[in-house]
CSV table of C-alpha atoms in Angstrom, one decimal:
chain,number,residue,atom,x,y,z
Q,732,MET,CA,-0.5,0.1,0.4
Q,733,LYS,CA,1.1,3.1,-1.0
Q,734,THR,CA,2.8,5.5,2.1
Q,735,TYR,CA,4.1,9.3,2.0
Q,736,ARG,CA,7.7,9.3,3.8
Q,737,HIS,CA,7.2,13.0,4.7
Q,738,ILE,CA,5.0,15.6,3.8
Q,739,LEU,CA,5.8,19.1,2.8
Q,740,VAL,CA,3.0,21.8,2.8
Q,741,GLY,CA,3.4,25.5,1.9
Q,742,ILE,CA,1.9,28.4,3.6
Q,743,ASP,CA,1.0,31.4,2.1
Q,744,PHE,CA,-2.0,32.7,3.9
Q,745,SER,CA,-4.6,32.3,1.8
Q,746,PRO,CA,-8.1,30.4,2.2
Q,747,ALA,CA,-6.6,27.5,-0.1
Q,748,CYS,CA,-3.7,27.3,2.2
Q,749,ARG,CA,-5.7,26.7,4.5
Q,750,ALA,CA,-6.9,23.8,2.9
Q,751,ALA,CA,-4.2,22.4,2.0
Q,752,LEU,CA,-2.8,22.7,5.8
Q,753,ARG,CA,-5.6,20.8,6.8
Q,754,THR,CA,-5.3,18.3,4.3
Q,755,ALA,CA,-1.7,17.4,4.7
Q,756,VAL,CA,-2.4,17.3,8.3
Q,757,ARG,CA,-5.5,14.6,8.1
Q,758,ILE,CA,-3.2,12.8,5.4
Q,759,ALA,CA,0.2,12.7,7.8
Q,760,SER,CA,-1.6,11.9,11.0
Q,761,SER,CA,-3.2,8.4,9.5
Q,762,HIS,CA,0.1,7.0,9.7
Q,763,ASP,CA,2.1,9.4,12.2
Q,764,THR,CA,4.0,11.0,8.7
Q,765,PRO,CA,6.3,13.6,9.8
Q,766,LEU,CA,4.7,17.3,8.4
Q,767,THR,CA,7.1,20.4,8.0
Q,768,ALA,CA,5.3,23.9,6.9
Q,769,VAL,CA,7.6,25.9,4.9
Q,770,HIS,CA,6.7,29.5,4.7
Q,771,VAL,CA,9.3,31.4,2.2
Q,772,MET,CA,9.3,35.1,1.8
Q,773,ASP,CA,10.1,36.9,-1.3
Q,774,PRO,CA,13.7,38.6,-0.8
Q,775,THR,CA,12.8,42.0,-2.3
Q,776,LEU,CA,9.9,41.5,0.4
Q,777,ALA,CA,11.9,40.5,3.0
Q,778,GLY,CA,14.4,43.4,2.3
Q,779,ALA,CA,11.4,46.1,3.2
Q,780,ILE,CA,10.2,44.4,5.7
Q,781,LYS,CA,13.7,44.7,7.4
Q,782,GLU,CA,13.9,48.3,6.4
Q,783,ALA,CA,10.5,49.9,7.6
Q,784,HIS,CA,10.8,48.1,10.9
Q,785,ASN,CA,14.8,48.3,11.1
Q,786,PHE,CA,14.5,44.5,12.0
Q,787,SER,CA,17.7,42.4,12.0
Q,788,ASP,CA,17.3,39.0,10.4
Q,789,GLU,CA,16.6,37.1,13.7
Q,790,GLN,CA,14.0,39.7,13.9
Q,791,LEU,CA,12.1,39.0,10.4
Q,792,PHE,CA,12.5,35.3,10.8
Q,793,ALA,CA,10.7,35.6,14.2
Q,794,ASP,CA,7.8,38.0,12.9
Q,795,MET,CA,7.7,35.5,10.4
Q,796,ASN,CA,7.8,32.5,13.0
Q,797,GLU,CA,4.5,34.6,14.7
Q,798,ARG,CA,2.3,34.8,11.9
Q,799,VAL,CA,2.9,31.4,10.6
Q,800,GLN,CA,2.0,30.0,14.6
Q,801,ALA,CA,-0.9,32.4,14.7
Q,802,PHE,CA,-1.9,31.2,11.1
Q,803,MET,CA,-1.9,27.1,11.7
Q,804,THR,CA,-3.6,27.9,15.1
Q,805,HIS,CA,-6.7,29.6,12.9
Q,806,ALA,CA,-6.9,27.1,10.9
Q,807,GLU,CA,-7.8,24.8,14.0
Q,808,ILE,CA,-4.9,22.1,13.5
Q,809,GLY,CA,-2.7,20.5,16.4
Q,810,THR,CA,0.0,21.8,15.4
Q,811,GLU,CA,2.2,19.5,18.0
Q,812,MET,CA,2.8,17.5,14.9
Q,813,VAL,CA,3.9,20.5,12.7
Q,814,GLN,CA,7.5,21.3,12.4
Q,815,THR,CA,8.0,24.3,10.4
Q,816,ARG,CA,10.6,26.1,8.2
Q,817,LEU,CA,11.2,30.1,7.2
Q,818,GLU,CA,12.7,31.0,4.0
Q,819,VAL,CA,13.5,34.0,2.2
Q,820,GLY,CA,13.9,33.2,-1.3
Q,821,GLN,CA,12.3,31.9,-4.5
Q,822,PRO,CA,9.1,29.6,-3.6
Q,823,ILE,CA,9.3,27.0,-6.1
Q,824,ALA,CA,13.4,26.6,-5.7
Q,825,VAL,CA,12.6,26.8,-2.1
Q,826,LEU,CA,10.6,24.1,-2.1
Q,827,GLY,CA,11.9,22.0,-4.4
Q,828,ALA,CA,15.2,22.2,-2.3
Q,829,ALA,CA,13.7,21.3,0.8
Q,830,CYS,CA,11.8,18.4,-0.6
Q,831,LEU,CA,15.2,17.1,-1.5
Q,832,GLU,CA,17.1,18.1,1.8
Q,833,LEU,CA,14.1,16.4,4.4
Q,834,GLY,CA,13.3,13.4,1.8
Q,835,ALA,CA,9.8,14.4,1.4
Q,836,ASP,CA,7.7,12.9,-1.5
Q,837,LEU,CA,4.7,14.0,-1.5
Q,838,LEU,CA,4.4,18.5,-1.2
Q,839,VAL,CA,1.0,20.0,-0.9
Q,840,LEU,CA,-0.1,23.0,-2.1
Q,841,GLY,CA,-3.2,25.8,-2.0
Q,842,SER,CA,-5.0,26.0,-5.0
Q,843,ARG,CA,-6.9,29.3,-5.2
Q,844,GLY,CA,-7.2,30.1,-9.2
Q,845,THR,CA,-6.2,33.0,-11.0
Q,846,GLU,CA,-7.6,36.0,-13.2
Q,847,HIS,CA,-7.4,33.5,-15.9
Q,848,GLY,CA,-10.3,31.1,-14.3
Q,849,PRO,CA,-11.9,29.3,-11.1
Q,850,ASN,CA,-10.1,26.4,-12.5
Q,851,GLN,CA,-6.6,27.7,-13.4
Q,852,VAL,CA,-3.6,26.5,-10.9
Q,853,GLY,CA,-1.2,29.4,-10.2
Q,854,THR,CA,2.1,29.9,-11.1
Q,855,VAL,CA,4.2,28.8,-8.2
Q,856,ALA,CA,1.3,25.5,-8.0
Q,857,SER,CA,2.1,24.7,-12.0
Q,858,LYS,CA,5.7,24.8,-12.0
Q,859,CYS,CA,5.8,22.9,-8.9
Q,860,LEU,CA,3.8,20.3,-10.5
Q,861,ARG,CA,6.3,20.4,-12.9
Q,862,LYS,CA,9.8,20.4,-11.5
Q,863,ALA,CA,9.2,19.4,-7.8
Q,864,PRO,CA,11.4,16.2,-6.7
Q,865,ALA,CA,7.9,14.7,-4.8
Q,866,ASP,CA,4.2,13.8,-5.8
Q,867,VAL,CA,2.1,17.3,-5.8
Q,868,LEU,CA,-1.5,17.6,-4.6
Q,869,LEU,CA,-3.7,20.5,-5.3
Q,870,VAL,CA,-6.0,21.2,-2.9
Q,871,ARG,CA,-9.5,23.5,-4.0
Q,872,THR,CA,-10.0,26.0,-1.3
Q,873,HIS,CA,-13.5,24.5,-0.3
Q,874,LEU,CA,-11.9,20.8,-0.1
Q,875,ASP,CA,-10.5,20.5,3.1
Q,876,GLY,CA,-12.6,17.5,4.6
Q,877,PRO,CA,-11.7,13.7,3.8
Q,878,PHE,CA,-12.8,13.5,0.4
Q,879,LYS,CA,-15.7,11.7,-0.6
Q,880,GLN,CA,-15.0,10.2,-4.9
Q,881,VAL,CA,-11.7,9.9,-5.6
Q,882,LEU,CA,-10.6,9.2,-9.5
Q,883,ALA,CA,-7.6,7.5,-10.8
Q,884,CYS,CA,-6.8,8.3,-14.1
Q,885,VAL,CA,-5.7,5.4,-16.2
Q,886,ASP,CA,-3.7,5.1,-18.9
Q,887,LEU,CA,-2.2,1.2,-18.5
Q,888,SER,CA,1.3,3.0,-17.8
Q,889,GLU,CA,3.7,2.2,-14.4
Q,890,THR,CA,3.4,5.8,-13.1
Q,891,SER,CA,-0.4,5.2,-13.8
Q,892,ALA,CA,-0.5,2.5,-11.9
Q,893,LYS,CA,1.1,4.6,-9.5
Q,894,ALA,CA,-1.9,6.6,-9.5
Q,895,VAL,CA,-4.2,4.1,-8.5
Q,896,ARG,CA,-1.7,3.1,-5.6
Q,897,SER,CA,-2.1,6.8,-4.1
Q,898,ALA,CA,-5.8,6.9,-4.8
Q,899,ARG,CA,-6.3,3.3,-3.3
Q,900,TRP,CA,-4.7,4.9,-0.2
Q,901,ILE,CA,-6.1,7.9,0.1
Q,902,ALA,CA,-9.7,6.5,-0.9
Q,903,GLU,CA,-9.2,3.7,2.3
Q,904,ARG,CA,-8.2,6.5,4.2
Q,905,ASP,CA,-10.8,8.7,4.1
Q,906,HIS,CA,-13.1,6.0,3.3
Q,907,SER,CA,-14.2,7.5,-0.4
Q,908,ARG,CA,-15.9,5.9,-3.8
Q,909,LEU,CA,-13.0,5.0,-5.8
Q,910,ASP,CA,-13.1,5.0,-9.7
Q,911,CYS,CA,-10.9,4.0,-11.9
Q,912,LEU,CA,-11.0,5.4,-15.1
Q,913,PHE,CA,-9.7,4.7,-18.6
Q,914,VAL,CA,-10.6,7.0,-21.7
Q,915,TYR,CA,-9.5,5.5,-25.3
Q,916,GLN,CA,-9.6,6.8,-28.5
Q,917,SER,CA,-10.9,4.5,-31.6
Q,918,ALA,CA,-10.2,5.2,-35.3
Q,919,LEU,CA,-13.5,5.9,-36.2
Q,920,ALA,CA,-14.7,8.0,-33.8
Q,921,LEU,CA,-11.4,10.0,-34.7
Q,922,SER,CA,-12.5,10.1,-38.2
Q,923,LEU,CA,-15.8,11.5,-37.1
Q,924,ASP,CA,-14.6,14.2,-35.1
Q,925,TYR,CA,-14.2,17.0,-38.4
Q,926,GLY,CA,-11.4,18.1,-36.7
Q,927,GLY,CA,-13.4,19.7,-34.3
Q,928,PHE,CA,-15.4,22.2,-36.5
Q,929,VAL,CA,-18.9,20.1,-35.3
Q,930,PRO,CA,-19.5,17.8,-32.4
Q,931,PRO,CA,-18.4,14.1,-33.2
Q,932,LEU,CA,-21.0,11.8,-33.9
Q,933,PRO,CA,-21.4,9.2,-30.9
Q,934,VAL,CA,-19.8,5.8,-31.7
Q,935,ALA,CA,-20.1,2.5,-30.1
Q,936,ASP,CA,-17.6,0.0,-30.8
Q,937,THR,CA,-18.6,-2.6,-28.3
Q,938,ALA,CA,-15.9,-5.2,-28.9
Q,939,VAL,CA,-12.7,-2.8,-28.7
Q,940,GLY,CA,-14.8,-1.2,-25.5
Q,941,ASP,CA,-14.9,-4.7,-23.4
Q,942,THR,CA,-11.4,-5.4,-24.8
Q,943,TRP,CA,-10.3,-2.4,-23.0
Q,944,LYS,CA,-12.6,-3.3,-20.1
Q,945,LYS,CA,-10.4,-6.7,-19.7
Q,946,ASP,CA,-7.5,-5.0,-20.1
Q,947,LEU,CA,-8.2,-2.3,-17.1
Q,948,ASP,CA,-9.7,-4.8,-15.0
Q,949,ASP,CA,-6.5,-7.5,-14.8
Q,950,PHE,CA,-4.3,-3.8,-15.0
Q,951,VAL,CA,-6.2,-2.9,-11.7
Q,952,GLN,CA,-6.9,-6.0,-10.1
Q,953,PRO,CA,-3.5,-6.7,-8.6
Q,954,ILE,CA,-3.1,-3.5,-7.2
Q,955,LEU,CA,-7.0,-3.6,-5.7
Q,956,ARG,CA,-7.1,-7.2,-4.5
Q,957,THR,CA,-5.8,-6.9,-1.0
Q,958,SER,CA,-7.8,-3.9,-0.4
Q,959,GLU,CA,-11.1,-4.2,2.3
Q,960,ASN,CA,-14.2,-2.7,2.3
Q,961,LEU,CA,-13.5,-0.2,-0.8
Q,962,ASP,CA,-15.8,1.1,-2.7
Q,963,SER,CA,-14.5,1.0,-6.1
Q,964,ARG,CA,-15.4,0.0,-10.1
Q,965,ASN,CA,-13.1,0.6,-13.4
Q,966,ILE,CA,-14.9,2.8,-16.1
Q,967,VAL,CA,-13.9,2.8,-19.7
Q,968,LEU,CA,-15.3,4.9,-21.8
Q,969,GLU,CA,-15.2,6.1,-25.7
Q,970,ARG,CA,-13.9,9.7,-26.5
Q,971,VAL,CA,-12.6,11.7,-28.9
Q,972,ASN,CA,-11.1,14.3,-26.2
Q,973,ILE,CA,-9.6,12.5,-22.9
Q,974,ARG,CA,-9.5,15.6,-21.2
Q,975,GLU,CA,-12.6,16.5,-21.8
Q,976,ALA,CA,-13.9,12.7,-20.7
Q,977,ILE,CA,-12.0,13.2,-17.6
Q,978,VAL,CA,-13.8,16.4,-16.9
Q,979,GLU,CA,-17.0,15.4,-18.0
Q,980,HIS,CA,-16.6,12.0,-15.4
Q,981,ILE,CA,-15.5,14.2,-12.8
Q,982,LYS,CA,-18.5,16.8,-12.8
Q,983,GLU,CA,-21.1,14.0,-13.2
Q,984,THR,CA,-19.7,12.2,-9.9
Q,985,ASN,CA,-19.2,15.3,-8.5
Q,986,THR,CA,-15.0,13.8,-8.0
Q,987,ASP,CA,-13.1,15.6,-4.9
Q,988,LEU,CA,-10.0,14.5,-6.0
Q,989,VAL,CA,-8.4,13.1,-8.9
Q,990,VAL,CA,-4.9,11.3,-9.3
Q,991,VAL,CA,-3.2,11.5,-12.4
Q,992,GLY,CA,0.5,10.4,-13.3
Q,993,THR,CA,3.0,12.8,-14.8
Q,994,ARG,CA,5.4,11.9,-17.4
Q,995,GLY,CA,8.9,12.7,-18.3
Q,996,LYS,CA,8.5,15.1,-21.1
Q,997,SER,CA,10.5,18.3,-21.9
Q,998,ASP,CA,8.7,20.1,-24.2
Q,999,LEU,CA,8.4,24.0,-23.1
Q,1000,ARG,CA,4.4,23.9,-23.1
Q,1001,THR,CA,4.3,20.2,-21.0
Q,1002,PHE,CA,7.8,20.6,-19.2
Q,1003,PHE,CA,7.4,16.8,-17.3
Q,1004,MET,CA,3.6,16.5,-17.3
Q,1005,GLY,CA,2.3,15.0,-20.7
Q,1006,THR,CA,-0.8,16.6,-22.3
Q,1007,THR,CA,-3.9,15.1,-20.5
Q,1008,ALA,CA,-2.1,15.6,-17.0
Q,1009,GLU,CA,-1.5,19.3,-18.1
Q,1010,LYS,CA,-5.5,19.5,-19.1
Q,1011,VAL,CA,-6.5,17.6,-17.0
Q,1012,VAL,CA,-4.7,19.9,-14.0
Q,1013,SER,CA,-5.8,23.2,-15.8
Q,1014,HIS,CA,-9.7,22.2,-16.0
Q,1015,ALA,CA,-10.8,19.9,-13.5
Q,1016,PRO,CA,-12.8,22.1,-10.7
Q,1017,CYS,CA,-11.6,19.6,-7.7
Q,1018,SER,CA,-8.4,18.8,-5.8
Q,1019,ILE,CA,-5.4,17.2,-7.5
Q,1020,LEU,CA,-2.8,14.6,-6.9
Q,1021,ALA,CA,-0.1,14.7,-9.7
Q,1022,VAL,CA,2.0,11.7,-9.1
Q,1023,LYS,CA,5.8,11.7,-10.6
Q,1024,PRO,CA,6.9,8.5,-12.5
Q,1025,ASP,CA,10.0,6.2,-11.3
Q,1026,GLY,CA,13.3,8.0,-12.2
Q,1027,PHE,CA,12.2,11.3,-12.4
Q,1028,VAL,CA,14.8,13.6,-11.9
Q,1029,SER,CA,14.4,17.4,-10.8
Q,1030,PRO,CA,15.9,20.1,-12.4
Q,1031,ILE,CA,15.8,21.8,-8.8
Q,1032,ALA,CA,18.4,18.6,-8.1
Q,1033,ALA,CA,21.2,19.7,-10.4
Q,1034,THR,CA,20.7,24.1,-9.9
Q,1035,THR,CA,18.9,24.5,-6.6
Q,1036,VAL,CA,20.8,24.5,-3.1
Q,1037,LEU,CA,19.4,26.1,0.0
Q,1038,PRO,CA,19.5,29.0,0.9
Q,1039,PRO,CA,21.4,30.3,4.0
Q,1040,ALA,CA,18.7,31.7,6.0
Q,1041,THR,CA,17.1,28.3,6.1
Q,1042,VAL,CA,15.8,28.7,9.9
Q,1043,PRO,CA,14.1,25.3,11.2
Q,1044,MET,CA,11.9,25.9,14.1
Q,1045,ALA,CA,9.8,23.4,16.0
């Protein structure tokens, strides 16, 4: 069964961050997993605060710590299990470097949307999804309780097997329903798409669908067979657009967590993500867990070290 060794949660004082913090505490407490809350302050802002208040470095970090502790108290969590780390630097680099230093394999962040839409992912979260040397869980503002409906996206790859294992672990922890979804594109359906100018005609290729259903059952069964009292089902859909099928299923089932495997692509637009995962992250109206493939090498590992201003605090 999937478990995490160490969990990091990013603190930026937003409502989405509060939901992320509560979720991280809930996940960590189920297996006594170490949990570290990381607050990163931009160097320009840190310099302005020091100048305005005539703070020393020690006074700056004491003020940061007071604000973080107050935020955690307001979030109504048990702060005794949370270690606090305060940093001055660039958030993406610092969070990634902290994952490496502490051996964290799950990074939890709040996802509050952007000016481009409520489901769009902000810059820091988006880059952490691609570059962080850990799985990344993005928590929506309104989803700070146990997940009720979990969706694992399956493409029969080893990374999607990891996604199913992670989804199973969370579903068992939260007593959620688990759907394992495979979407295939038949040649006939693609030929009737007309380049996207008109809606594609519905196609029902029963023989092909039955084959994919058997493949999905055979793929998922070894991962879920030892699970007790897990409410799960395997679903195969035929669609022209895989991302739209996944988002449609999320909305129809009121899914509040979707788990996707990422791939080691390195083109500019889909850096370390993969096209389907990229689109699901950008359009899904729920929390998202992005699972990294085996052998993933983060660019942060080669270019980033923790800044000397790091001050770990209990």
